[in-house]
CSV table of C-alpha atoms in Angstrom, one decimal:
chain,number,residue,atom,x,y,z
A,12,MET,CA,0.0,0.0,0.0
A,13,HIS,CA,3.0,2.3,0.1
A,14,GLN,CA,3.3,2.2,-3.7
A,15,ARG,CA,2.1,5.2,-5.7
A,16,GLY,CA,-0.3,5.8,-8.6
A,17,LEU,CA,-1.7,2.8,-10.5
A,18,ALA,CA,0.1,0.2,-8.5
A,19,ARG,CA,-1.4,1.6,-5.2
A,20,LEU,CA,-4.9,1.6,-6.8
A,21,ALA,CA,-4.5,-2.0,-8.0
A,22,PHE,CA,-3.4,-3.2,-4.6
A,23,ALA,CA,-6.3,-1.4,-2.9
A,24,THR,CA,-8.8,-2.9,-5.3
A,25,ILE,CA,-7.4,-6.4,-4.7
A,26,ALA,CA,-7.5,-5.9,-0.9
A,27,VAL,CA,-11.1,-4.7,-0.9
A,28,GLY,CA,-12.1,-7.5,-3.3
A,29,LEU,CA,-10.5,-10.2,-1.1
A,30,THR,CA,-11.9,-8.7,2.1
A,31,ALA,CA,-15.4,-8.5,0.5
A,32,ARG,CA,-15.1,-12.1,-0.7
A,33,GLY,CA,-14.4,-13.2,2.8
A,34,ALA,CA,-17.1,-11.2,4.4
A,35,ALA,CA,-19.8,-12.1,1.9
A,36,ASN,CA,-18.7,-15.8,1.7
A,37,MET,CA,-19.3,-15.7,-2.1
A,38,PRO,CA,-17.0,-16.2,-5.1
A,39,LEU,CA,-15.3,-13.0,-6.4
A,40,LYS,CA,-17.1,-13.4,-9.7
A,41,ARG,CA,-20.5,-13.4,-8.1
A,42,ILE,CA,-19.6,-10.4,-5.8
A,43,ALA,CA,-18.4,-8.4,-8.8
A,44,GLY,CA,-21.6,-9.3,-10.7
A,45,LEU,CA,-19.7,-11.2,-13.4
A,46,THR,CA,-21.7,-14.3,-13.2
A,47,ARG,CA,-25.1,-15.0,-14.8
A,48,GLY,CA,-28.0,-16.6,-13.1
A,49,ARG,CA,-28.7,-16.0,-9.4
A,50,ARG,CA,-28.5,-12.4,-8.2
A,51,ALA,CA,-26.0,-11.5,-5.4
A,52,ILE,CA,-28.7,-11.2,-2.7
A,53,GLU,CA,-32.1,-12.9,-2.3
A,54,LEU,CA,-34.4,-12.2,0.6
A,55,GLN,CA,-37.8,-13.5,1.7
A,56,LYS,CA,-40.1,-12.7,4.6
A,57,THR,CA,-43.7,-13.3,5.7
A,58,ILE,CA,-45.5,-11.2,8.2
A,59,GLU,CA,-49.1,-10.9,9.4
A,60,ILE,CA,-50.8,-7.5,9.7
A,61,ALA,CA,-54.1,-6.9,11.5
A,62,ALA,CA,-55.8,-5.1,8.6
A,63,PRO,CA,-57.8,-6.2,5.6
A,64,ARG,CA,-56.0,-7.1,2.4
A,65,GLU,CA,-57.3,-4.1,0.5
A,66,ILE,CA,-55.9,-1.7,3.1
A,67,VAL,CA,-52.5,-3.4,3.2
A,68,TYR,CA,-52.3,-3.6,-0.6
A,69,ASP,CA,-53.3,0.1,-1.1
A,70,PHE,CA,-50.7,1.1,1.6
A,71,TRP,CA,-48.0,-0.8,-0.2
A,72,THR,CA,-48.8,0.6,-3.6
A,73,ASP,CA,-48.6,4.2,-2.3
A,74,CYS,CA,-44.8,4.4,-2.7
A,75,GLU,CA,-44.7,7.8,-0.8
A,76,ASN,CA,-45.4,5.7,2.3
A,77,PHE,CA,-42.1,3.9,2.1
A,78,PRO,CA,-39.9,6.6,3.9
A,79,ARG,CA,-42.5,6.3,6.8
A,80,PHE,CA,-41.4,2.7,7.6
A,81,MET,CA,-38.1,2.1,5.8
A,82,SER,CA,-35.1,3.5,7.6
A,83,HIS,CA,-32.9,3.8,4.5
A,84,VAL,CA,-35.4,5.0,1.9
A,85,GLU,CA,-35.3,8.8,1.8
A,86,VAL,CA,-37.6,9.6,-1.2
A,87,VAL,CA,-39.8,7.7,-3.5
A,88,ARG,CA,-41.4,9.8,-6.2
A,89,GLU,CA,-44.0,8.6,-8.8
A,90,LEU,CA,-43.1,9.3,-12.4
A,91,ASP,CA,-45.5,7.9,-15.0
A,92,ASP,CA,-46.8,4.6,-16.3
A,93,GLY,CA,-46.1,2.7,-13.0
A,94,ARG,CA,-42.6,4.1,-12.8
A,95,THR,CA,-41.0,5.5,-9.6
A,96,HIS,CA,-37.7,7.2,-8.7
A,97,TRP,CA,-35.9,6.1,-5.6
A,98,VAL,CA,-33.3,7.8,-3.4
A,99,VAL,CA,-31.8,5.4,-0.8
A,100,ARG,CA,-29.2,6.1,1.9
A,101,GLY,CA,-26.2,3.8,1.6
A,102,PRO,CA,-23.2,3.2,3.9
A,103,VAL,CA,-20.9,6.0,5.1
A,104,GLY,CA,-23.3,8.8,4.0
A,105,SER,CA,-23.5,7.6,0.4
A,106,HIS,CA,-26.8,7.7,-1.7
A,107,PHE,CA,-28.1,5.5,-4.5
A,108,GLU,CA,-30.8,6.5,-7.0
A,109,TRP,CA,-32.6,4.4,-9.5
A,110,ASP,CA,-35.9,4.1,-11.4
A,111,ALA,CA,-38.2,1.1,-11.0
A,112,VAL,CA,-41.3,0.0,-12.8
A,113,VAL,CA,-44.3,-2.1,-11.7
A,114,THR,CA,-44.5,-5.3,-13.7
A,115,ARG,CA,-47.6,-6.8,-12.2
A,116,ALA,CA,-50.4,-5.4,-10.1
A,117,ILE,CA,-53.5,-7.4,-9.1
A,118,ARG,CA,-55.4,-5.7,-6.3
A,119,PRO,CA,-55.4,-7.0,-3.5
A,120,GLU,CA,-53.4,-10.1,-4.4
A,121,VAL,CA,-50.0,-9.4,-5.8
A,122,LEU,CA,-47.6,-6.6,-6.7
A,123,SER,CA,-44.3,-7.1,-8.6
A,124,TRP,CA,-41.6,-4.6,-9.7
A,125,ARG,CA,-38.1,-4.4,-11.1
A,126,THR,CA,-35.5,-1.6,-11.7
A,127,GLU,CA,-35.1,-0.2,-15.2
A,128,PRO,CA,-32.1,-1.3,-17.3
A,129,GLY,CA,-28.9,0.5,-16.4
A,130,ALA,CA,-29.7,1.2,-12.8
A,131,MET,CA,-26.8,1.1,-10.3
A,132,VAL,CA,-29.0,-1.1,-8.1
A,133,GLN,CA,-30.4,-4.0,-10.0
A,134,HIS,CA,-33.5,-5.0,-8.0
A,135,ALA,CA,-36.7,-7.0,-8.4
A,136,GLY,CA,-39.4,-8.1,-6.0
A,137,SER,CA,-42.9,-9.3,-5.4
A,138,VAL,CA,-45.4,-9.1,-2.6
A,139,HIS,CA,-48.3,-11.6,-2.2
A,140,PHE,CA,-51.3,-10.7,0.0
A,141,GLU,CA,-53.4,-13.5,1.5
A,142,ASP,CA,-56.2,-13.5,4.0
A,143,ALA,CA,-55.1,-14.5,7.5
A,144,ASP,CA,-57.0,-15.2,10.8
A,145,ASP,CA,-56.6,-11.7,12.1
A,146,GLY,CA,-56.0,-9.7,8.9
A,147,THR,CA,-53.5,-10.1,6.0
A,148,ARG,CA,-50.5,-12.4,5.5
A,149,VAL,CA,-47.8,-10.5,3.5
A,150,SER,CA,-45.1,-12.5,1.7
A,151,VAL,CA,-42.2,-10.5,0.3
A,152,LYS,CA,-39.5,-11.8,-2.1
A,153,MET,CA,-36.7,-9.5,-3.2
A,154,SER,CA,-33.5,-9.9,-5.0
A,155,TYR,CA,-30.8,-7.3,-5.8
A,156,SER,CA,-27.3,-6.7,-6.8
A,157,ALA,CA,-26.0,-3.4,-5.6
A,158,ALA,CA,-23.3,-1.8,-7.7
A,159,GLY,CA,-22.6,-5.2,-9.4
A,160,GLY,CA,-22.7,-7.0,-6.1
A,161,LEU,CA,-19.6,-5.4,-4.6
A,162,GLY,CA,-21.8,-2.7,-3.0
A,163,HIS,CA,-23.5,-5.3,-0.8
A,164,ALA,CA,-20.2,-6.9,0.3
A,165,ILE,CA,-18.8,-3.5,1.3
A,166,ALA,CA,-22.0,-2.7,3.1
A,167,SER,CA,-21.7,-6.0,5.0
A,168,LEU,CA,-18.2,-5.0,6.1
A,169,LEU,CA,-19.7,-1.8,7.5
A,170,GLY,CA,-22.3,-3.6,9.5
A,171,SER,CA,-25.3,-3.4,7.2
A,172,ASP,CA,-27.4,-6.7,7.2
A,173,PRO,CA,-30.0,-6.7,4.3
A,174,LYS,CA,-32.0,-9.5,5.8
A,175,GLN,CA,-32.2,-7.8,9.2
A,176,GLN,CA,-32.9,-4.5,7.5
A,177,MET,CA,-35.9,-6.0,5.6
A,178,ASP,CA,-37.2,-7.6,8.8
A,179,ASP,CA,-37.0,-4.3,10.7
A,180,ASP,CA,-38.7,-2.4,7.8
A,181,LEU,CA,-41.6,-4.8,7.6
A,182,ALA,CA,-42.0,-4.7,11.4
A,183,ARG,CA,-42.2,-0.9,11.1
A,184,MET,CA,-44.7,-1.2,8.3
A,185,LYS,CA,-46.9,-3.5,10.4
A,186,THR,CA,-46.8,-1.0,13.3
A,187,PHE,CA,-47.6,2.0,11.0
A,188,ILE,CA,-50.6,0.3,9.4
A,189,GLU,CA,-52.0,-1.1,12.6
A,190,GLN,CA,-51.4,2.1,14.7
A,191,GLY,CA,-51.2,4.8,12.1
A,192,VAL,CA,-48.0,6.3,13.7
A,193,PRO,CA,-44.7,6.4,11.8
A,194,PRO,CA,-42.0,4.7,13.9
A,195,HIS,CA,-39.3,7.0,15.3
A,196,ASP,CA,-36.5,5.2,13.4
A,197,ALA,CA,-38.0,5.5,10.0
A,198,ALA,CA,-36.4,7.9,7.5
A,199,GLU,CA,-39.5,10.1,7.7
A,200,SER,CA,-41.0,10.0,11.2
A,201,GLU,CA,-43.4,12.9,11.1
A,202,PRO,CA,-47.0,11.8,11.9
A,203,GLY,CA,-49.3,11.3,9.0
A,204,PRO,CA,-52.9,10.4,8.5
A,205,LYS,CA,-53.8,7.2,10.2
A,206,PRO,CA,-54.6,4.5,7.6
A,207,ALA,CA,-58.3,3.6,7.6
A,208,LEU,CA,-58.7,0.1,8.9
A,209,HIS,CA,-62.3,-0.5,7.9
């Protein structure tokens, strides 16, 4: 690391890559996004919310609600034709922006989306809404590769856990829908109108 210029940059890149490979426990090709097939990160979670399916579905499809229960999502803005623009807080004060598009929407059953081609964060997901004893069972599946996969590995080194983050975000969403009060640790914690649970 005492070398200068290109040699120093090359050594730093190799060091970060090897450290990321160890932290993520994935092959370097997959971390760098050079492999085809499975994405770098795949997440699933099921949660039950004490509210009717229509209410939960409508809440989820109003993307401006996301900063009210997601700690890392700063802004989601509707564009046109089912497209949205996202601004998300990353590690060490960084920010990522991308556009996404809804690929399937059947109220109140399923919602699917993906990022548009060329986005720094390649992301896709779906949410299924089913009747449960006390309300709605929400099943979320997401997959993404941030900055070619290397972004996630570096975030892991800095203490960010995508699975735990998703679990926490969905727990905050449940609280917000059931109680109508944005959690204090959401990106936007100002009180908003209480969702109608009827």
